[in-house]
Tab-separated table of C-alpha atoms in Angstrom:
chain	number	residue	atom	x	y	z
R	138	MET	CA	-3.668	8.604	-5.915
R	139	LYS	CA	-8.574	10.060	-5.190
R	140	ASN	CA	-10.591	8.116	-3.775
R	141	ILE	CA	-8.627	6.530	-0.732
R	142	LYS	CA	-10.945	4.373	1.211
R	143	HIS	CA	-11.405	1.592	4.128
R	144	ILE	CA	-12.418	-1.915	2.604
R	145	ASN	CA	-13.197	-5.181	4.825
R	146	LEU	CA	-10.827	-7.834	3.719
R	147	ASP	CA	-13.238	-11.624	4.173
R	148	LYS	CA	-10.014	-12.788	6.400
R	149	TYR	CA	-10.527	-10.843	8.680
R	150	SER	CA	-13.225	-13.048	10.162
R	151	ASN	CA	-10.209	-15.220	10.882
R	152	PRO	CA	-8.971	-16.478	13.865
R	153	ASP	CA	-5.308	-15.549	13.283
R	154	TYR	CA	-6.712	-11.674	13.236
R	155	GLU	CA	-7.375	-9.103	15.677
R	156	LEU	CA	-9.169	-5.903	15.688
R	157	ILE	CA	-7.487	-3.316	17.521
R	158	GLU	CA	-10.101	-0.214	16.186
R	159	THR	CA	-12.441	0.333	13.351
R	160	ASN	CA	-10.235	-0.585	9.794
R	161	ILE	CA	-7.215	-2.258	11.755
R	162	TYR	CA	-6.295	-5.049	12.022
R	163	ARG	CA	-3.127	-6.973	13.941
R	164	ASN	CA	-2.781	-9.991	11.686
R	165	LYS	CA	-1.378	-12.797	14.982
R	166	GLN	CA	1.252	-15.059	12.424
R	167	GLU	CA	3.199	-11.974	11.074
R	168	ASP	CA	3.051	-9.930	14.181
R	169	ILE	CA	2.221	-6.787	12.492
R	170	HIS	CA	-1.133	-4.154	12.230
R	171	VAL	CA	-2.935	-4.133	8.554
R	172	PHE	CA	-5.517	-1.941	6.988
R	173	ALA	CA	-7.157	-2.577	3.312
R	174	LEU	CA	-8.195	0.568	1.459
R	175	ASN	CA	-9.365	1.176	-2.718
R	176	PHE	CA	-7.865	3.917	-4.645
R	177	ASP	CA	-8.123	4.886	-7.888
R	178	LEU	CA	-4.773	6.019	-9.973
R	179	GLU	CA	-5.338	9.889	-11.922
R	180	GLU	CA	-4.456	10.031	-15.118
R	181	ASN	CA	-0.727	10.920	-14.403
R	182	GLU	CA	-0.092	7.821	-11.566
R	183	SER	CA	1.637	4.478	-11.749
R	184	SER	CA	0.605	1.893	-9.737
R	185	GLN	CA	4.671	2.172	-8.437
R	186	TYR	CA	4.069	6.228	-8.236
R	187	PRO	CA	2.496	8.483	-4.830
R	188	LEU	CA	1.981	4.321	-3.273
R	189	GLU	CA	5.858	4.250	-2.434
R	190	ASP	CA	6.075	7.434	-1.653
R	191	ILE	CA	3.063	7.121	0.978
R	192	LEU	CA	4.646	3.520	1.955
R	193	ASP	CA	8.740	5.345	2.707
R	194	LYS	CA	6.000	8.742	4.613
R	195	PHE	CA	4.731	6.248	6.671
R	196	TYR	CA	7.650	3.542	7.402
R	197	LEU	CA	4.626	0.639	5.479
R	198	HIS	CA	4.596	-2.147	3.088
R	199	VAL	CA	2.670	-3.659	0.880
R	200	SER	CA	0.739	-6.465	3.546
R	201	ASP	CA	-1.291	-7.854	0.273
R	202	PHE	CA	-1.832	-7.191	-3.432
R	203	ILE	CA	-6.003	-8.021	-3.032
R	204	ASP	CA	-5.234	-8.347	-7.077
R	205	GLU	CA	-2.419	-8.259	-7.939
R	206	ASP	CA	-3.017	-8.225	-12.104
R	207	ALA	CA	-5.085	-4.700	-11.429
R	208	PHE	CA	-2.680	-3.909	-9.480
R	209	TYR	CA	-0.500	-2.922	-12.798
R	210	THR	CA	-2.972	-3.025	-15.608
R	211	GLU	CA	-5.858	-1.013	-13.438
R	212	LYS	CA	-6.694	2.291	-12.668
R	213	ASN	CA	-8.623	0.792	-9.454
R	214	VAL	CA	-6.012	-0.406	-7.249
R	215	SER	CA	-7.294	-2.939	-3.670
R	216	LEU	CA	-4.119	-3.074	-0.773
R	217	GLU	CA	-3.440	-4.213	2.236
R	218	LEU	CA	-0.563	-1.877	3.867
R	219	GLY	CA	1.280	-3.081	7.340
R	220	GLY	CA	3.462	-2.188	10.041
R	221	ASP	CA	4.104	-0.697	13.141
R	222	LEU	CA	0.839	0.264	15.246
R	223	GLU	CA	1.110	3.622	15.609
R	224	ASP	CA	2.718	3.919	11.634
R	225	VAL	CA	-1.048	2.587	10.138
R	226	GLN	CA	-2.533	4.567	12.669
R	227	LYS	CA	-0.622	7.746	11.245
R	228	ALA	CA	-1.574	6.664	7.462
R	229	VAL	CA	-4.819	5.568	8.734
R	230	LYS	CA	-5.712	8.881	9.761
R	231	SER	CA	-3.394	11.107	7.770
R	232	ILE	CA	-4.835	8.939	3.895
R	233	ILE	CA	-8.083	8.029	4.381
R	234	GLY	CA	-11.078	10.250	2.160
R	235	LYS	CA	-7.673	12.862	1.138
R	236	ARG	CA	-5.900	13.566	-2.438
R	237	ILE	CA	-2.619	12.578	-3.311
R	238	PHE	CA	0.375	13.043	-5.674
R	239	ASN	CA	3.631	14.351	-6.227
R	240	SER	CA	4.610	17.331	-7.069
R	241	GLU	CA	7.322	19.007	-9.044
R	242	TYR	CA	9.890	21.581	-7.784
R	243	ILE	CA	12.586	22.772	-8.124
R	244	GLY	CA	15.482	23.931	-4.989
R	245	GLU	CA	17.822	26.054	-3.663
R	246	ASP	CA	19.951	23.782	-6.076
R	247	GLY	CA	18.437	24.371	-9.030
R	248	ASN	CA	17.728	20.262	-9.086
R	249	THR	CA	14.261	19.184	-9.576
R	250	TYR	CA	12.615	17.343	-6.537
R	251	VAL	CA	9.302	15.648	-5.510
R	252	SER	CA	7.502	15.184	-2.961
R	253	LEU	CA	4.629	14.085	-1.815
R	254	VAL	CA	0.849	15.905	-1.347
R	255	ILE	CA	-1.289	15.261	0.749
R	256	GLU	CA	-4.775	17.508	0.219
């Protein structure tokens, strides 16, 4: 994943959303905090990874597929992620403007593992 940036969604103008801080909103109906982002997948990436590892690392979930068809077929993806405020804040600070990918390594036990790299 690269070129990760915030996007603003029209639905955030709805009274069901409360601006908490720049680009982070509280969905009042679901009582979760959300932010929307857009990113490009790199050649060897799928829409599942490294996104799944980001969700696990920051305790987030996909709260809205902006264009679900594009999620599975395109290299440019827009999503809304949601979770607790502290987790959303950590994710925003850690991933916006960064490049994120999975890297394989051989553990001391000789097995191959995958780690999430944020640079």
